Amino acid sequence: MPTLDDVYRFLLTPRWLALHVVVLLVIPAFVLLGQWQFGRFEERSTSSDQITGNLHAAPVTVETLTSPGGTVSTQDKYRTVTAKGTYDAGAQLLVRRRVQDKMVGFYVLTPLVTANGTGVLVNRGWVKAGSTADALPEVPAPSSGEVTVTGRLRPAETEETSGIRDRAGLPAGQVLLINTEAIGRRLPYGLLGGYVELTGQSPKAAAAPAPVPTPDVGEGGGLNLAYGVQWWLFIGVAIGGWALLIRREAADLRAAAAAAAKPGEPPTPTEPAGPGEPRGKPSASDESADLRA
């Protein structure tokens, strides 16, 4: 009878050694991919909970969360804020290449100058693009006189945070990024860090751009959790398939050895096959020899 060493000697053949290497490389790769997806799940879930809390928090004055030349912290993103002042219509800007309702248009960015002489950028909303690339869109004028605005506080945009590449040579009064620092250099007063995404105004404007939709909080990384579980299930599939191929190969070799050992029956020459390959069959000359016998 064949020993275990004889049966499992095929594991040291080149084809099987190659399979072992593939499996041993795949398993840690799947572990790392699963861990990365679980990390993304925790990160997005935390961000989703924070944004939801900020959207439903009681409004605070914008000056309590940002300052002239300052920045908006990550934990204050989308926090509801209020500001009181008058619009500086002469310094209004159009932010190019902004998509809303599946159409390309502009955000209307108007500074609001407060009583203490500082300004805050207010994204009053979205307008669709003109009939041609060079045509100016129709933009409702900002309210005159003192107003109180309510909106979502947003950090200033940069190329790194927005994915939008800034460039020079744009038409007058147009920008690609809501970059508080760059815009503030054009104004005679200091700007608070970040900007306000308008959600309400008192008194109401006679006409206004389309409001920017509330941010989609999403599923909080639910897909990342599912992907992480999926990658780790693949580990079990890889190990199970590997073990199944080994068991099948060993069973085939034992069966062949048992058949060869039966008295009165000539052994059937076979060669160990690679994983998943069919066993070799007796040659035609062997069959002829059996018939002559």
Tab-separated table of N, CA and C in Angstrom, residues 53-118:
chain	number	residue	atom	x	y	z
A	53	GLY	N	-25.286	65.392	12.117
A	53	GLY	CA	-25.427	66.178	13.343
A	53	GLY	C	-25.300	67.665	13.079
A	54	ASN	N	-24.352	68.063	12.221
A	54	ASN	CA	-24.164	69.481	11.922
A	54	ASN	C	-25.364	70.067	11.186
A	55	LEU	N	-25.943	69.290	10.287
A	55	LEU	CA	-27.091	69.790	9.526
A	55	LEU	C	-28.309	70.046	10.418
A	56	HIS	N	-28.399	69.281	11.494
A	56	HIS	CA	-29.560	69.418	12.380
A	56	HIS	C	-29.261	70.219	13.648
A	57	ALA	N	-28.040	70.732	13.755
A	57	ALA	CA	-27.689	71.518	14.940
A	57	ALA	C	-28.336	72.900	14.886
A	58	ALA	N	-28.511	73.492	16.041
A	58	ALA	CA	-29.075	74.835	16.108
A	58	ALA	C	-28.110	75.833	15.462
A	59	PRO	N	-28.638	76.826	14.743
A	59	PRO	CA	-27.758	77.799	14.077
A	59	PRO	C	-26.943	78.612	15.075
A	60	VAL	N	-25.716	78.954	14.653
A	60	VAL	CA	-24.858	79.851	15.424
A	60	VAL	C	-24.353	80.924	14.471
A	61	THR	N	-23.904	82.040	15.021
A	61	THR	CA	-23.354	83.086	14.150
A	61	THR	C	-22.061	82.606	13.507
A	62	VAL	N	-21.835	83.000	12.277
A	62	VAL	CA	-20.698	82.496	11.527
A	62	VAL	C	-19.379	82.894	12.183
A	63	GLU	N	-19.342	84.034	12.859
A	63	GLU	CA	-18.105	84.495	13.488
A	63	GLU	C	-17.648	83.585	14.628
A	64	THR	N	-18.539	82.751	15.175
A	64	THR	CA	-18.142	81.862	16.263
A	64	THR	C	-17.364	80.638	15.759
A	65	LEU	N	-17.424	80.382	14.450
A	65	LEU	CA	-16.772	79.189	13.901
A	65	LEU	C	-15.614	79.498	12.958
A	66	THR	N	-15.494	80.743	12.534
A	66	THR	CA	-14.403	81.107	11.632
A	66	THR	C	-14.013	82.555	11.884
A	67	SER	N	-12.907	82.971	11.319
A	67	SER	CA	-12.390	84.322	11.544
A	67	SER	C	-11.751	84.833	10.267
A	68	PRO	N	-11.486	86.171	10.185
A	68	PRO	CA	-10.842	86.706	8.984
A	68	PRO	C	-9.493	86.036	8.733
A	69	GLY	N	-9.329	85.522	7.521
A	69	GLY	CA	-8.094	84.832	7.170
A	69	GLY	C	-7.964	83.443	7.747
A	70	GLY	N	-8.983	82.976	8.474
A	70	GLY	CA	-8.921	81.660	9.101
A	70	GLY	C	-9.441	80.556	8.194
A	71	THR	N	-9.634	79.405	8.773
A	71	THR	CA	-10.135	78.253	8.036
A	71	THR	C	-11.303	77.636	8.788
A	72	VAL	N	-12.055	76.811	8.086
A	72	VAL	CA	-13.171	76.085	8.686
A	72	VAL	C	-12.704	74.669	9.002
A	73	SER	N	-12.825	74.275	10.249
A	73	SER	CA	-12.365	72.948	10.647
A	73	SER	C	-13.288	71.870	10.089
A	74	THR	N	-12.763	70.656	10.009
A	74	THR	CA	-13.535	69.543	9.457
A	74	THR	C	-14.784	69.269	10.273
A	75	GLN	N	-14.708	69.387	11.592
A	75	GLN	CA	-15.871	69.089	12.426
A	75	GLN	C	-16.977	70.137	12.289
A	76	ASP	N	-16.651	71.299	11.710
A	76	ASP	CA	-17.680	72.338	11.528
A	76	ASP	C	-18.257	72.363	10.115
A	77	LYS	N	-17.831	71.454	9.260
A	77	LYS	CA	-18.329	71.414	7.895
A	77	LYS	C	-19.829	71.142	7.885
A	78	TYR	N	-20.567	71.942	7.148
A	78	TYR	CA	-22.035	71.882	7.004
A	78	TYR	C	-22.770	72.320	8.270
A	79	ARG	N	-22.077	72.954	9.187
A	79	ARG	CA	-22.762	73.468	10.372
A	79	ARG	C	-23.644	74.642	9.950
A	80	THR	N	-24.851	74.707	10.489
A	80	THR	CA	-25.769	75.792	10.158
A	80	THR	C	-25.338	77.065	10.866
A	81	VAL	N	-25.176	78.157	10.081
A	81	VAL	CA	-24.712	79.430	10.630
A	81	VAL	C	-25.604	80.558	10.111
A	82	THR	N	-25.497	81.691	10.781
A	82	THR	CA	-26.221	82.893	10.358
A	82	THR	C	-25.235	84.046	10.227
A	83	ALA	N	-25.572	85.005	9.389
A	83	ALA	CA	-24.759	86.218	9.224
A	83	ALA	C	-25.693	87.363	8.862
A	84	LYS	N	-25.351	88.567	9.336
A	84	LYS	CA	-26.185	89.744	9.083
A	84	LYS	C	-25.325	90.830	8.459
A	85	GLY	N	-25.807	91.426	7.366
A	85	GLY	CA	-25.048	92.467	6.692
A	85	GLY	C	-25.694	92.856	5.379
A	86	THR	N	-24.921	93.493	4.510
A	86	THR	CA	-25.409	93.915	3.192
A	86	THR	C	-24.525	93.292	2.114
A	87	TYR	N	-25.162	92.898	0.998
A	87	TYR	CA	-24.428	92.292	-0.107
A	87	TYR	C	-23.585	93.333	-0.840
A	88	ASP	N	-22.376	92.926	-1.202
A	88	ASP	CA	-21.505	93.749	-2.042
A	88	ASP	C	-21.692	93.274	-3.484
A	89	ALA	N	-22.723	93.810	-4.155
A	89	ALA	CA	-23.066	93.337	-5.496
A	89	ALA	C	-21.944	93.575	-6.498
A	90	GLY	N	-21.139	94.619	-6.291
A	90	GLY	CA	-20.053	94.916	-7.230
A	90	GLY	C	-18.932	93.899	-7.196
A	91	ALA	N	-18.843	93.134	-6.121
A	91	ALA	CA	-17.779	92.130	-6.000
A	91	ALA	C	-18.295	90.718	-6.260
A	92	GLN	N	-19.493	90.613	-6.806
A	92	GLN	CA	-20.084	89.293	-7.056
A	92	GLN	C	-19.273	88.517	-8.098
A	93	LEU	N	-19.168	87.212	-7.913
A	93	LEU	CA	-18.432	86.340	-8.817
A	93	LEU	C	-19.302	85.173	-9.259
A	94	LEU	N	-18.968	84.631	-10.423
A	94	LEU	CA	-19.616	83.417	-10.916
A	94	LEU	C	-18.599	82.277	-10.871
A	95	VAL	N	-19.007	81.170	-10.272
A	95	VAL	CA	-18.126	80.000	-10.154
A	95	VAL	C	-18.473	79.036	-11.277
A	96	ARG	N	-17.547	78.823	-12.178
A	96	ARG	CA	-17.785	78.054	-13.388
A	96	ARG	C	-17.859	76.534	-13.133
A	97	ARG	N	-18.475	75.860	-14.123
A	97	ARG	CA	-18.483	74.387	-14.212
A	97	ARG	C	-19.094	73.715	-12.992
A	98	ARG	N	-20.224	74.213	-12.556
A	98	ARG	CA	-20.921	73.583	-11.441
A	98	ARG	C	-22.189	72.901	-11.960
A	99	VAL	N	-22.316	71.616	-11.642
A	99	VAL	CA	-23.411	70.802	-12.171
A	99	VAL	C	-24.525	70.699	-11.140
A	100	GLN	N	-25.746	70.903	-11.612
A	100	GLN	CA	-26.922	70.745	-10.770
A	100	GLN	C	-28.077	70.318	-11.667
A	101	ASP	N	-28.842	69.353	-11.207
A	101	ASP	CA	-29.931	68.792	-12.025
A	101	ASP	C	-29.408	68.311	-13.383
A	102	LYS	N	-28.194	67.746	-13.363
A	102	LYS	CA	-27.557	67.174	-14.553
A	102	LYS	C	-27.275	68.221	-15.633
A	103	MET	N	-27.196	69.481	-15.236
A	103	MET	CA	-26.875	70.548	-16.177
A	103	MET	C	-25.691	71.349	-15.645
A	104	VAL	N	-24.878	71.825	-16.569
A	104	VAL	CA	-23.717	72.631	-16.194
A	104	VAL	C	-24.130	74.093	-16.074
A	105	GLY	N	-23.664	74.733	-15.042
A	105	GLY	CA	-23.990	76.140	-14.851
A	105	GLY	C	-22.973	76.816	-13.954
A	106	PHE	N	-23.452	77.804	-13.174
A	106	PHE	CA	-22.577	78.608	-12.324
A	106	PHE	C	-23.169	78.705	-10.921
A	107	TYR	N	-22.291	78.761	-9.930
A	107	TYR	CA	-22.694	79.204	-8.603
A	107	TYR	C	-22.554	80.726	-8.567
A	108	VAL	N	-23.462	81.375	-7.849
A	108	VAL	CA	-23.428	82.829	-7.704
A	108	VAL	C	-22.864	83.149	-6.322
A	109	LEU	N	-21.667	83.733	-6.314
A	109	LEU	CA	-20.932	83.972	-5.073
A	109	LEU	C	-20.889	85.472	-4.794
A	110	THR	N	-21.550	85.890	-3.706
A	110	THR	CA	-21.651	87.311	-3.387
A	110	THR	C	-21.154	87.569	-1.970
A	111	PRO	N	-20.200	88.469	-1.775
A	111	PRO	CA	-19.759	88.788	-0.412
A	111	PRO	C	-20.860	89.504	0.365
A	112	LEU	N	-20.977	89.155	1.629
A	112	LEU	CA	-21.881	89.843	2.547
A	112	LEU	C	-21.014	90.576	3.558
A	113	VAL	N	-21.144	91.913	3.597
A	113	VAL	CA	-20.323	92.734	4.488
A	113	VAL	C	-21.104	92.964	5.781
A	114	THR	N	-20.495	92.561	6.904
A	114	THR	CA	-21.176	92.672	8.189
A	114	THR	C	-20.940	94.050	8.810
A	115	ALA	N	-21.608	94.303	9.936
A	115	ALA	CA	-21.532	95.616	10.583
A	115	ALA	C	-20.123	95.938	11.085
A	116	ASN	N	-19.327	94.938	11.399
A	116	ASN	CA	-17.971	95.203	11.897
A	116	ASN	C	-16.952	95.364	10.772
A	117	GLY	N	-17.419	95.393	9.529
A	117	GLY	CA	-16.544	95.666	8.403
A	117	GLY	C	-15.890	94.460	7.764
A	118	THR	N	-16.124	93.252	8.278
A	118	THR	CA	-15.589	92.047	7.640
A	118	THR	C	-16.633	91.466	6.688
